[in-house]
Amino acid sequence: MSEPRSRRAAVTGIGVVAPNGTSTETFWKSVQEGRNVLDKVTRDGCEHLPMRVAGEVRDFDPAAAVEERLIVQTDRFTHFAMAAADLALEDARLGRADTDESPFDIGVVTAAGSGGGEFGQRELQQLWGKGSRFVGPYQSIAWFYAASTGQISIRRGFKGPCSVVAADEAGGLDALAHAARAVRRGTDVIVAGSTEAPIAPYSVVCQLGYEELSREADPTRAYRPFTEQACGFVPAEGGAMLVVEDTGSARRRGLPVRATLDGHASTFTGASRWAESRAGLAQAIRGALAEAGCAPEEVDVVFADALGVPEADRAEALAITDVLGAHGRRVPVTAPKAGIGRGYCAAPVLDTAAAVLAMEHGLIPPTPGVHDICHDLDLVTGSARAARPRTALVLSRGLMGSNSALVLRHGAAE
């Protein structure tokens, strides 16, 4: 990368809408306590499908978070995104662009794995059941991957760099990297992250093609990464948005730098080639550490991808030790998503939010529901571990073969 290192990208705001909490505070409380909120799928039309367990956001009222005129224009994944963006902007003490900041100084970057399946299904059912006159005009845009970026920027009046990463699950980390690079190039603030809403009949049927998807009906056994009983992953909806800001801009506004996004790299190894993902993920880790100027022994905690497929879990464990060496067997590793579900592109953004909060609170959260570890890792289980992490490594892989790694440093070390 050629961006000037005199500008550093910092996290100054966090907004979360997740299965275990619809605010940053409730999310973190659940994560640090290691709660498992996975449960049987309750969404209408999904009862007869072989995907039995998911991480559903059940206490979210779109009408309380989004204007009615926007609710009818947008899908559930965008409702989550607008609500989470509002929370992140409030956390960072930022209002509309036309109040304190120039609208051209603030941009938006989101990632999406599948777009708005619930909205699209509803409109197509209208088409098939009643005819074309009963299909609303927003069918053309509400399902689209870029809908969340567009709606957040229009609603808030942001006119800075805006983009969308339409990618594998690792796209969530890639969106944060896009935000960091935009900040280094001169944009003051980027609202970045990902939300997903894959728990609708059409979306679930599409996911049934993934061999890695768990079919287990018992919520306590459906998603157990790094164990001999691992039988796949459980999907989730929701996600997180972060305010990524130039450290100088944050200081001028009197805000603390919560964490800096210092290094990122990504690779590609092919769909479901989990043995090969060992080398691909290791290369991504090396690239992220190199960009951050971070030695392997400086990593204090790893937030794992944790797919829950034995071959994939083994490849990830080996990739960590391939790069971190003996330190890789001692460094604490955690996977809070085992109690939330794997929210596709949103999963690594939630992990990033958890990593920032872990560094702030001096606690490494546990991996819910996992005890019998069968890999050579120091996986944190049972209860949170008191620590003083200053550097966190967040990992993500996609079912289609993407691998990404992100290095964060605690704001106090900035």
mmCIF file of C-alpha atoms in Angstrom:
data_model
loop_
_atom_site.group_PDB
_atom_site.id
_atom_site.type_symbol
_atom_site.label_atom_id
_atom_site.label_comp_id
_atom_site.label_asym_id
_atom_site.label_seq_id
_atom_site.Cartn_x
_atom_site.Cartn_y
_atom_site.Cartn_z
ATOM 1 C CA MET A 1 0.000 0.000 0.000
ATOM 2 C CA SER A 2 1.138 3.545 -0.709
ATOM 3 C CA GLU A 3 -1.070 5.541 1.674
ATOM 4 C CA PRO A 4 0.830 7.950 3.952
ATOM 5 C CA ARG A 5 1.253 6.416 7.395
ATOM 6 C CA SER A 6 0.996 9.856 8.995
ATOM 7 C CA ARG A 7 -2.778 9.360 8.788
ATOM 8 C CA ARG A 8 -4.031 6.444 10.872
ATOM 9 C CA ALA A 9 -7.497 4.940 10.805
ATOM 10 C CA ALA A 10 -9.153 4.705 14.214
ATOM 11 C CA VAL A 11 -12.404 3.203 15.475
ATOM 12 C CA THR A 12 -14.323 5.938 17.309
ATOM 13 C CA GLY A 13 -17.855 4.532 17.262
ATOM 14 C CA ILE A 14 -19.500 1.086 17.411
ATOM 15 C CA GLY A 15 -23.106 0.158 16.648
ATOM 16 C CA VAL A 16 -24.410 -3.397 16.989
ATOM 17 C CA VAL A 17 -27.669 -5.142 16.114
ATOM 18 C CA ALA A 18 -27.058 -8.831 16.796
ATOM 19 C CA PRO A 19 -28.832 -11.981 18.020
ATOM 20 C CA ASN A 20 -27.343 -11.434 21.480
ATOM 21 C CA GLY A 21 -27.991 -7.698 21.765
ATOM 22 C CA THR A 22 -29.339 -4.703 19.903
ATOM 23 C CA SER A 23 -26.890 -2.258 21.436
ATOM 24 C CA THR A 24 -23.148 -2.343 21.970
ATOM 25 C CA GLU A 25 -23.636 -2.651 25.718
ATOM 26 C CA THR A 26 -25.991 -5.649 25.574
ATOM 27 C CA PHE A 27 -23.861 -7.294 22.884
ATOM 28 C CA TRP A 28 -20.687 -6.997 24.951
ATOM 29 C CA LYS A 29 -22.364 -8.178 28.150
ATOM 30 C CA SER A 30 -23.538 -11.320 26.382
ATOM 31 C CA VAL A 31 -20.189 -11.886 24.655
ATOM 32 C CA GLN A 32 -18.100 -11.516 27.804
ATOM 33 C CA GLU A 33 -20.418 -13.871 29.677
ATOM 34 C CA GLY A 34 -20.155 -16.464 26.912
ATOM 35 C CA ARG A 35 -23.886 -16.784 26.358
ATOM 36 C CA ASN A 36 -25.189 -19.115 23.683
ATOM 37 C CA VAL A 37 -28.285 -17.526 22.102
ATOM 38 C CA LEU A 38 -28.624 -19.970 19.214
ATOM 39 C CA ASP A 39 -32.102 -21.431 18.992
ATOM 40 C CA LYS A 40 -34.517 -23.203 16.689
ATOM 41 C CA VAL A 41 -35.491 -21.266 13.578
ATOM 42 C CA THR A 42 -38.833 -19.507 14.070
ATOM 43 C CA ARG A 43 -39.132 -17.506 10.841
ATOM 44 C CA ASP A 44 -42.346 -18.158 8.879
ATOM 45 C CA GLY A 45 -41.872 -20.473 5.938
ATOM 46 C CA CYS A 46 -38.690 -22.074 7.307
ATOM 47 C CA GLU A 47 -40.275 -24.673 9.602
ATOM 48 C CA HIS A 48 -40.052 -27.569 7.148
ATOM 49 C CA LEU A 49 -36.491 -26.873 5.958
ATOM 50 C CA PRO A 50 -33.523 -28.977 7.136
ATOM 51 C CA MET A 51 -31.658 -25.983 8.602
ATOM 52 C CA ARG A 52 -32.976 -26.191 12.172
ATOM 53 C CA VAL A 53 -30.916 -23.700 14.195
ATOM 54 C CA ALA A 54 -29.890 -20.073 13.642
ATOM 55 C CA GLY A 55 -28.959 -16.860 15.369
ATOM 56 C CA GLU A 56 -32.086 -14.720 14.984
ATOM 57 C CA VAL A 57 -32.447 -11.070 16.032
ATOM 58 C CA ARG A 58 -35.737 -11.323 17.900
ATOM 59 C CA ASP A 59 -36.012 -8.081 19.850
ATOM 60 C CA PHE A 60 -35.551 -5.614 16.984
ATOM 61 C CA ASP A 61 -38.422 -3.336 15.977
ATOM 62 C CA PRO A 62 -37.693 -1.665 12.618
ATOM 63 C CA ALA A 63 -40.410 0.933 13.231
ATOM 64 C CA ALA A 64 -38.581 2.151 16.330
ATOM 65 C CA ALA A 65 -35.308 2.600 14.474
ATOM 66 C CA VAL A 66 -36.179 3.534 10.886
ATOM 67 C CA GLU A 67 -38.641 5.958 9.319
ATOM 68 C CA GLU A 68 -41.778 4.313 7.916
ATOM 69 C CA ARG A 69 -41.130 5.634 4.411
ATOM 70 C CA LEU A 70 -37.769 3.841 4.420
ATOM 71 C CA ILE A 71 -39.037 0.608 5.936
ATOM 72 C CA VAL A 72 -41.268 -0.079 2.931
ATOM 73 C CA GLN A 73 -38.388 0.636 0.547
ATOM 74 C CA THR A 74 -35.808 -1.609 2.142
ATOM 75 C CA ASP A 75 -35.059 -5.155 3.249
ATOM 76 C CA ARG A 76 -34.390 -6.386 6.773
ATOM 77 C CA PHE A 77 -30.614 -6.388 6.234
ATOM 78 C CA THR A 78 -30.747 -2.652 5.497
ATOM 79 C CA HIS A 79 -32.979 -1.999 8.518
ATOM 80 C CA PHE A 80 -30.217 -3.547 10.615
ATOM 81 C CA ALA A 81 -27.579 -1.463 8.836
ATOM 82 C CA MET A 82 -29.368 1.867 9.303
ATOM 83 C CA ALA A 83 -30.029 1.146 12.977
ATOM 84 C CA ALA A 84 -26.439 0.036 13.628
ATOM 85 C CA ALA A 85 -25.071 3.066 11.751
ATOM 86 C CA ASP A 86 -27.197 5.379 13.896
ATOM 87 C CA LEU A 87 -25.816 3.762 17.054
ATOM 88 C CA ALA A 88 -22.217 4.001 15.802
ATOM 89 C CA LEU A 89 -22.583 7.646 14.784
ATOM 90 C CA GLU A 90 -24.157 8.513 18.121
ATOM 91 C CA ASP A 91 -21.299 6.707 19.873
ATOM 92 C CA ALA A 92 -18.819 8.792 17.851
ATOM 93 C CA ARG A 93 -20.781 11.989 18.493
ATOM 94 C CA LEU A 94 -21.481 12.589 14.810
ATOM 95 C CA GLY A 95 -24.802 13.876 13.487
ATOM 96 C CA ARG A 96 -25.906 14.616 9.946
ATOM 97 C CA ALA A 97 -23.127 15.759 7.657
ATOM 98 C CA ASP A 98 -24.725 19.168 7.273
ATOM 99 C CA THR A 99 -24.392 20.055 10.980
ATOM 100 C CA ASP A 100 -20.743 19.963 12.030
ATOM 101 C CA GLU A 101 -18.842 18.251 9.220
ATOM 102 C CA SER A 102 -18.621 18.786 5.478
ATOM 103 C CA PRO A 103 -20.770 16.157 3.718
ATOM 104 C CA PHE A 104 -17.796 15.350 1.501
ATOM 105 C CA ASP A 105 -15.673 14.405 4.516
ATOM 106 C CA ILE A 106 -17.838 11.396 5.437
ATOM 107 C CA GLY A 107 -18.336 8.238 3.366
ATOM 108 C CA VAL A 108 -19.918 4.796 3.745
ATOM 109 C CA VAL A 109 -18.610 1.291 2.996
ATOM 110 C CA THR A 110 -20.628 -1.870 3.622
ATOM 111 C CA ALA A 111 -20.265 -5.530 2.716
ATOM 112 C CA ALA A 112 -23.048 -7.958 1.841
ATOM 113 C CA GLY A 113 -23.060 -11.652 1.102
ATOM 114 C CA SER A 114 -26.521 -12.107 -0.367
ATOM 115 C CA GLY A 115 -28.495 -8.861 -0.226
ATOM 116 C CA GLY A 116 -32.178 -8.629 0.586
ATOM 117 C CA GLY A 117 -33.661 -12.089 0.186
ATOM 118 C CA GLU A 118 -36.764 -11.483 2.312
ATOM 119 C CA PHE A 119 -37.856 -8.425 0.328
ATOM 120 C CA GLY A 120 -37.143 -10.095 -2.992
ATOM 121 C CA GLN A 121 -39.062 -13.230 -2.064
ATOM 122 C CA ARG A 122 -42.107 -11.239 -0.994
ATOM 123 C CA GLU A 123 -42.215 -9.281 -4.241
ATOM 124 C CA LEU A 124 -41.699 -12.362 -6.402
ATOM 125 C CA GLN A 125 -44.552 -14.094 -4.603
ATOM 126 C CA GLN A 126 -46.718 -11.098 -5.469
ATOM 127 C CA LEU A 127 -45.645 -11.433 -9.090
ATOM 128 C CA TRP A 128 -46.397 -15.148 -9.272
ATOM 129 C CA GLY A 129 -49.590 -15.015 -7.212
ATOM 130 C CA LYS A 130 -51.225 -11.762 -8.331
ATOM 131 C CA GLY A 131 -49.392 -10.378 -11.346
ATOM 132 C CA SER A 132 -46.892 -7.698 -12.279
ATOM 133 C CA ARG A 133 -49.083 -4.783 -11.136
ATOM 134 C CA PHE A 134 -48.683 -5.979 -7.546
ATOM 135 C CA VAL A 135 -44.883 -5.764 -7.593
ATOM 136 C CA GLY A 136 -43.630 -2.582 -5.929
ATOM 137 C CA PRO A 137 -41.109 -0.265 -7.577
ATOM 138 C CA TYR A 138 -38.530 -0.851 -4.835
ATOM 139 C CA GLN A 139 -38.024 -4.475 -5.899
ATOM 140 C CA SER A 140 -35.375 -3.168 -8.278
ATOM 141 C CA ILE A 141 -33.199 -1.740 -5.487
ATOM 142 C CA ALA A 142 -34.167 -3.123 -2.070
ATOM 143 C CA TRP A 143 -32.557 -6.540 -2.557
ATOM 144 C CA PHE A 144 -29.374 -5.097 -4.042
ATOM 145 C CA TYR A 145 -26.039 -5.536 -2.243
ATOM 146 C CA ALA A 146 -25.400 -1.775 -2.311
ATOM 147 C CA ALA A 147 -28.759 -0.847 -0.736
ATOM 148 C CA SER A 148 -27.368 -0.365 2.767
ATOM 149 C CA THR A 149 -24.528 1.886 1.644
ATOM 150 C CA GLY A 150 -26.944 3.940 -0.438
ATOM 151 C CA GLN A 151 -29.616 4.292 2.223
ATOM 152 C CA ILE A 152 -27.195 5.241 5.000
ATOM 153 C CA SER A 153 -25.447 7.851 2.866
ATOM 154 C CA ILE A 154 -28.668 9.390 1.517
ATOM 155 C CA ARG A 155 -30.436 9.376 4.874
ATOM 156 C CA ARG A 156 -27.502 11.057 6.602
ATOM 157 C CA GLY A 157 -26.427 13.338 3.766
ATOM 158 C CA PHE A 158 -22.952 11.811 3.477
ATOM 159 C CA LYS A 159 -21.261 12.582 0.139
ATOM 160 C CA GLY A 160 -17.778 11.242 0.717
ATOM 161 C CA PRO A 161 -16.421 8.019 -0.858
ATOM 162 C CA CYS A 162 -19.134 5.344 -0.829
ATOM 163 C CA SER A 163 -18.805 1.719 -1.930
ATOM 164 C CA VAL A 164 -19.953 -1.826 -1.301
ATOM 165 C CA VAL A 165 -17.985 -5.056 -1.081
ATOM 166 C CA ALA A 166 -20.102 -7.830 -2.602
ATOM 167 C CA ALA A 167 -18.061 -10.753 -1.479
ATOM 168 C CA ASP A 168 -17.583 -13.877 0.518
ATOM 169 C CA GLU A 169 -17.807 -13.794 4.315
ATOM 170 C CA ALA A 170 -14.335 -12.253 4.454
ATOM 171 C CA GLY A 171 -15.842 -9.199 2.762
ATOM 172 C CA GLY A 172 -16.682 -7.830 6.198
ATOM 173 C CA LEU A 173 -12.981 -7.402 6.979
ATOM 174 C CA ASP A 174 -12.338 -6.153 3.448
ATOM 175 C CA ALA A 175 -14.946 -3.397 3.988
ATOM 176 C CA LEU A 176 -13.087 -2.236 7.091
ATOM 177 C CA ALA A 177 -9.849 -2.270 5.100
ATOM 178 C CA HIS A 178 -11.484 -0.138 2.375
ATOM 179 C CA ALA A 179 -12.527 2.297 5.101
ATOM 180 C CA ALA A 180 -9.021 2.451 6.579
ATOM 181 C CA ARG A 181 -7.479 3.092 3.162
ATOM 182 C CA ALA A 182 -9.982 5.854 2.394
ATOM 183 C CA VAL A 183 -9.074 7.530 5.685
ATOM 184 C CA ARG A 184 -5.353 7.238 4.960
ATOM 185 C CA ARG A 185 -5.932 8.820 1.562
ATOM 186 C CA GLY A 186 -7.604 11.864 3.060
ATOM 187 C CA THR A 187 -11.245 11.212 3.969
ATOM 188 C CA ASP A 188 -11.915 12.158 7.584
ATOM 189 C CA VAL A 189 -14.660 9.634 8.434
ATOM 190 C CA ILE A 190 -16.027 6.401 6.956
ATOM 191 C CA VAL A 191 -19.038 4.532 8.345
ATOM 192 C CA ALA A 192 -18.138 0.898 7.660
ATOM 193 C CA GLY A 193 -19.372 -2.586 8.430
ATOM 194 C CA SER A 194 -21.859 -5.235 7.441
ATOM 195 C CA THR A 195 -25.289 -6.566 8.325
ATOM 196 C CA GLU A 196 -27.029 -9.635 6.935
ATOM 197 C CA ALA A 197 -30.536 -11.115 7.016
ATOM 198 C CA PRO A 198 -30.259 -14.659 5.635
ATOM 199 C CA ILE A 199 -33.080 -16.251 7.680
ATOM 200 C CA ALA A 200 -35.903 -16.232 5.125
ATOM 201 C CA PRO A 201 -37.215 -19.222 3.133
ATOM 202 C CA TYR A 202 -35.591 -18.316 -0.190
ATOM 203 C CA SER A 203 -32.312 -17.416 1.496
ATOM 204 C CA VAL A 204 -32.294 -20.608 3.563
ATOM 205 C CA VAL A 205 -32.928 -22.781 0.503
ATOM 206 C CA CYS A 206 -29.936 -21.134 -1.182
ATOM 207 C CA GLN A 207 -27.767 -21.906 1.862
ATOM 208 C CA LEU A 208 -28.754 -25.571 1.845
ATOM 209 C CA GLY A 209 -26.284 -25.992 -0.987
ATOM 210 C CA TYR A 210 -23.421 -25.395 1.446
ATOM 211 C CA GLU A 211 -22.018 -28.685 2.703
ATOM 212 C CA GLU A 212 -20.578 -26.789 5.649
ATOM 213 C CA LEU A 213 -24.014 -25.722 6.949
ATOM 214 C CA SER A 214 -25.008 -27.458 10.185
ATOM 215 C CA ARG A 215 -28.175 -29.592 10.059
ATOM 216 C CA GLU A 216 -28.069 -30.366 13.780
ATOM 217 C CA ALA A 217 -31.395 -29.710 15.533
ATOM 218 C CA ASP A 218 -29.998 -29.270 19.066
ATOM 219 C CA PRO A 219 -28.946 -25.610 19.556
ATOM 220 C CA THR A 220 -26.305 -26.628 22.110
ATOM 221 C CA ARG A 221 -24.618 -28.974 19.628
ATOM 222 C CA ALA A 222 -25.225 -27.288 16.281
ATOM 223 C CA TYR A 223 -22.104 -25.099 16.184
ATOM 224 C CA ARG A 224 -19.044 -26.348 18.067
ATOM 225 C CA PRO A 225 -15.846 -25.229 16.300
ATOM 226 C CA PHE A 226 -12.461 -26.755 17.167
ATOM 227 C CA THR A 227 -14.048 -29.886 18.684
ATOM 228 C CA GLU A 228 -14.339 -33.480 17.529
ATOM 229 C CA GLN A 229 -18.119 -32.972 17.447
ATOM 230 C CA ALA A 230 -17.892 -30.074 14.975
ATOM 231 C CA CYS A 231 -20.665 -30.529 12.409
ATOM 232 C CA GLY A 232 -20.694 -27.236 10.530
ATOM 233 C CA PHE A 233 -21.683 -23.639 11.122
ATOM 234 C CA VAL A 234 -24.957 -22.017 12.126
ATOM 235 C CA PRO A 235 -25.976 -18.877 10.193
ATOM 236 C CA ALA A 236 -27.003 -15.637 11.862
ATOM 237 C CA GLU A 237 -28.558 -12.304 11.023
ATOM 238 C CA GLY A 238 -27.693 -8.814 12.221
ATOM 239 C CA GLY A 239 -24.242 -7.254 12.289
ATOM 240 C CA ALA A 240 -22.286 -4.154 13.196
ATOM 241 C CA MET A 241 -21.274 -0.764 11.836
ATOM 242 C CA LEU A 242 -18.157 1.111 12.929
ATOM 243 C CA VAL A 243 -17.130 4.738 12.614
ATOM 244 C CA VAL A 244 -13.598 4.705 11.190
ATOM 245 C CA GLU A 245 -11.946 8.081 11.541
ATOM 246 C CA ASP A 246 -8.596 9.770 11.077
ATOM 247 C CA THR A 247 -6.874 9.950 14.452
ATOM 248 C CA GLY A 248 -6.241 13.660 13.938
ATOM 249 C CA SER A 249 -9.930 14.275 13.247
ATOM 250 C CA ALA A 250 -10.840 12.324 16.387
ATOM 251 C CA ARG A 251 -8.478 14.409 18.519
ATOM 252 C CA ARG A 252 -9.845 17.665 17.115
ATOM 253 C CA ARG A 253 -13.320 16.543 18.149
ATOM 254 C CA GLY A 254 -12.106 15.524 21.590
ATOM 255 C CA LEU A 255 -12.794 11.819 21.045
ATOM 256 C CA PRO A 256 -10.736 8.919 22.393
ATOM 257 C CA VAL A 257 -9.096 6.633 19.836
ATOM 258 C CA ARG A 258 -10.586 3.262 20.770
ATOM 259 C CA ALA A 259 -8.467 1.183 18.408
ATOM 260 C CA THR A 260 -6.512 1.626 15.197
ATOM 261 C CA LEU A 261 -6.887 -0.482 12.048
ATOM 262 C CA ASP A 262 -3.226 -0.988 11.265
ATOM 263 C CA GLY A 263 -2.919 -3.930 8.894
ATOM 264 C CA HIS A 264 -4.975 -6.008 6.491
ATOM 265 C CA ALA A 265 -4.367 -8.547 3.762
ATOM 266 C CA SER A 266 -6.494 -10.990 1.790
ATOM 267 C CA THR A 267 -5.953 -14.042 -0.406
ATOM 268 C CA PHE A 268 -8.037 -16.550 -2.349
ATOM 269 C CA THR A 269 -7.766 -20.344 -2.258
ATOM 270 C CA GLY A 270 -10.988 -21.642 -3.851
ATOM 271 C CA ALA A 271 -14.412 -22.808 -2.732
ATOM 272 C CA SER A 272 -14.423 -25.344 0.120
ATOM 273 C CA ARG A 273 -10.726 -26.122 -0.330
ATOM 274 C CA TRP A 274 -10.167 -26.098 3.387
ATOM 275 C CA ALA A 275 -6.795 -27.854 3.428
ATOM 276 C CA GLU A 276 -5.504 -25.240 0.974
ATOM 277 C CA SER A 277 -6.941 -22.442 3.111
ATOM 278 C CA ARG A 278 -4.118 -23.130 5.571
ATOM 279 C CA ALA A 279 -1.575 -21.567 3.220
ATOM 280 C CA GLY A 280 -3.961 -18.850 2.030
ATOM 281 C CA LEU A 281 -4.945 -17.747 5.515
ATOM 282 C CA ALA A 282 -1.327 -17.871 6.685
ATOM 283 C CA GLN A 283 -0.334 -15.600 3.803
ATOM 284 C CA ALA A 284 -3.121 -13.161 4.717
ATOM 285 C CA ILE A 285 -1.911 -13.114 8.343
ATOM 286 C CA ARG A 286 1.674 -12.431 7.225
ATOM 287 C CA GLY A 287 0.513 -9.599 4.986
ATOM 288 C CA ALA A 288 -1.606 -7.994 7.699
ATOM 289 C CA LEU A 289 1.227 -8.199 10.244
ATOM 290 C CA ALA A 290 3.703 -6.758 7.742
ATOM 291 C CA GLU A 291 1.453 -3.810 6.918
ATOM 292 C CA ALA A 292 0.913 -3.145 10.621
ATOM 293 C CA GLY A 293 4.630 -3.416 11.383
ATOM 294 C CA CYS A 294 3.685 -6.028 13.959
ATOM 295 C CA ALA A 295 5.903 -8.926 15.052
ATOM 296 C CA PRO A 296 4.145 -12.281 15.526
ATOM 297 C CA GLU A 297 4.888 -12.301 19.270
ATOM 298 C CA GLU A 298 3.118 -8.943 19.668
ATOM 299 C CA VAL A 299 -0.298 -10.490 18.923
ATOM 300 C CA ASP A 300 -2.186 -10.712 22.221
ATOM 301 C CA VAL A 301 -5.440 -12.349 21.069
ATOM 302 C CA VAL A 302 -6.815 -14.005 17.952
ATOM 303 C CA PHE A 303 -10.503 -13.833 17.010
ATOM 304 C CA ALA A 304 -10.806 -16.970 14.919
ATOM 305 C CA ASP A 305 -12.858 -17.632 11.815
ATOM 306 C CA ALA A 306 -14.053 -20.868 13.482
ATOM 307 C CA LEU A 307 -16.035 -22.486 10.678
ATOM 308 C CA GLY A 308 -16.951 -25.567 12.700
ATOM 309 C CA VAL A 309 -15.845 -28.015 9.988
ATOM 310 C CA PRO A 310 -13.043 -30.341 11.178
ATOM 311 C CA GLU A 311 -10.830 -29.923 8.109
ATOM 312 C CA ALA A 312 -11.323 -26.144 8.088
ATOM 313 C CA ASP A 313 -10.716 -25.792 11.827
ATOM 314 C CA ARG A 314 -7.516 -27.819 11.530
ATOM 315 C CA ALA A 315 -6.323 -25.637 8.643
ATOM 316 C CA GLU A 316 -6.977 -22.475 10.642
ATOM 317 C CA ALA A 317 -5.184 -23.777 13.729
ATOM 318 C CA LEU A 318 -2.179 -24.708 11.604
ATOM 319 C CA ALA A 319 -2.210 -21.354 9.781
ATOM 320 C CA ILE A 320 -2.027 -19.530 13.115
ATOM 321 C CA THR A 321 0.979 -21.551 14.277
ATOM 322 C CA ASP A 322 2.588 -21.424 10.814
ATOM 323 C CA VAL A 323 2.847 -17.642 11.153
ATOM 324 C CA LEU A 324 3.006 -17.047 14.905
ATOM 325 C CA GLY A 325 5.242 -20.026 15.614
ATOM 326 C CA ALA A 326 5.414 -21.279 19.196
ATOM 327 C CA HIS A 327 3.598 -18.090 20.252
ATOM 328 C CA GLY A 328 0.649 -19.332 18.188
ATOM 329 C CA ARG A 329 0.172 -22.208 20.632
ATOM 330 C CA ARG A 330 0.193 -19.846 23.620
ATOM 331 C CA VAL A 331 -1.717 -16.810 22.383
ATOM 332 C CA PRO A 332 -5.366 -16.767 23.511
ATOM 333 C CA VAL A 333 -7.783 -17.624 20.708
ATOM 334 C CA THR A 334 -11.522 -17.050 20.905
ATOM 335 C CA ALA A 335 -14.639 -17.413 18.759
ATOM 336 C CA PRO A 336 -17.644 -15.586 20.262
ATOM 337 C CA LYS A 337 -19.630 -16.377 17.115
ATOM 338 C CA ALA A 338 -20.106 -19.931 18.411
ATOM 339 C CA GLY A 339 -22.843 -18.494 20.638
ATOM 340 C CA ILE A 340 -24.245 -16.013 18.118
ATOM 341 C CA GLY A 341 -24.012 -17.745 14.781
ATOM 342 C CA ARG A 342 -21.936 -17.003 11.720
ATOM 343 C CA GLY A 343 -23.461 -13.921 10.102
ATOM 344 C CA TYR A 344 -21.626 -14.245 6.784
ATOM 345 C CA CYS A 345 -20.027 -10.830 5.965
ATOM 346 C CA ALA A 346 -21.250 -9.452 9.286
ATOM 347 C CA ALA A 347 -19.453 -12.119 11.340
ATOM 348 C CA PRO A 348 -15.911 -10.658 11.188
ATOM 349 C CA VAL A 349 -17.249 -7.126 11.779
ATOM 350 C CA LEU A 350 -18.909 -8.335 14.984
ATOM 351 C CA ASP A 351 -15.600 -9.991 15.867
ATOM 352 C CA THR A 352 -13.815 -6.694 15.250
ATOM 353 C CA ALA A 353 -16.277 -4.882 17.513
ATOM 354 C CA ALA A 354 -15.716 -7.556 20.179
ATOM 355 C CA ALA A 355 -11.938 -7.210 19.779
ATOM 356 C CA VAL A 356 -12.097 -3.437 20.367
ATOM 357 C CA LEU A 357 -14.262 -3.966 23.445
ATOM 358 C CA ALA A 358 -12.005 -6.753 24.721
ATOM 359 C CA MET A 359 -8.990 -4.439 24.565
ATOM 360 C CA GLU A 360 -10.936 -1.668 26.299
ATOM 361 C CA HIS A 361 -12.225 -3.879 29.112
ATOM 362 C CA GLY A 362 -9.149 -6.045 29.655
ATOM 363 C CA LEU A 363 -11.095 -9.263 29.063
ATOM 364 C CA ILE A 364 -10.853 -11.972 26.429
ATOM 365 C CA PRO A 365 -14.346 -13.407 25.921
ATOM 366 C CA PRO A 366 -14.868 -17.167 25.832
ATOM 367 C CA THR A 367 -15.983 -19.459 23.034
ATOM 368 C CA PRO A 368 -19.537 -20.469 24.055
ATOM 369 C CA GLY A 369 -20.465 -24.134 24.271
ATOM 370 C CA VAL A 370 -16.975 -25.440 23.498
ATOM 371 C CA HIS A 371 -14.932 -27.462 25.984
ATOM 372 C CA ASP A 372 -13.356 -30.548 24.381
ATOM 373 C CA ILE A 373 -10.813 -28.803 22.134
ATOM 374 C CA CYS A 374 -9.072 -31.110 19.681
ATOM 375 C CA HIS A 375 -6.551 -28.656 18.181
ATOM 376 C CA ASP A 376 -3.253 -27.284 19.448
ATOM 377 C CA LEU A 377 -4.644 -23.867 20.385
ATOM 378 C CA ASP A 378 -5.129 -21.945 23.617
ATOM 379 C CA LEU A 379 -8.844 -21.568 22.977
ATOM 380 C CA VAL A 380 -10.555 -19.489 25.671
ATOM 381 C CA THR A 381 -13.571 -21.429 26.951
ATOM 382 C CA GLY A 382 -15.888 -21.448 29.943
ATOM 383 C CA SER A 383 -15.497 -17.870 31.178
ATOM 384 C CA ALA A 384 -13.773 -14.666 30.128
ATOM 385 C CA ARG A 385 -10.056 -14.435 30.783
ATOM 386 C CA ALA A 386 -8.593 -11.335 32.421
ATOM 387 C CA ALA A 387 -5.817 -9.937 30.254
ATOM 388 C CA ARG A 388 -4.392 -6.709 28.856
ATOM 389 C CA PRO A 389 -4.554 -7.258 25.100
ATOM 390 C CA ARG A 390 -3.033 -4.423 23.098
ATOM 391 C CA THR A 391 -2.946 -6.059 19.670
ATOM 392 C CA ALA A 392 -5.729 -8.217 18.229
ATOM 393 C CA LEU A 393 -5.759 -10.334 15.093
ATOM 394 C CA VAL A 394 -9.167 -10.960 13.479
ATOM 395 C CA LEU A 395 -9.463 -13.771 10.912
ATOM 396 C CA SER A 396 -12.151 -14.577 8.357
ATOM 397 C CA ARG A 397 -12.652 -17.037 5.514
ATOM 398 C CA GLY A 398 -15.440 -17.376 3.004
ATOM 399 C CA LEU A 399 -17.158 -20.487 1.716
ATOM 400 C CA MET A 400 -16.133 -19.495 -1.806
ATOM 401 C CA GLY A 401 -12.449 -19.280 -0.884
ATOM 402 C CA SER A 402 -11.606 -15.797 0.398
ATOM 403 C CA ASN A 403 -9.225 -15.368 3.338
ATOM 404 C CA SER A 404 -8.685 -12.120 5.249
ATOM 405 C CA ALA A 405 -6.771 -10.956 8.310
ATOM 406 C CA LEU A 406 -6.993 -7.650 10.174
ATOM 407 C CA VAL A 407 -4.625 -6.272 12.842
ATOM 408 C CA LEU A 408 -6.018 -3.855 15.444
ATOM 409 C CA ARG A 409 -4.146 -2.017 18.175
ATOM 410 C CA HIS A 410 -5.639 -0.665 21.365
ATOM 411 C CA GLY A 411 -6.169 3.090 21.296
ATOM 412 C CA ALA A 412 -3.993 3.637 24.362
ATOM 413 C CA ALA A 413 -1.056 2.257 22.351
ATOM 414 C CA GLU A 414 -1.654 4.672 19.458
#
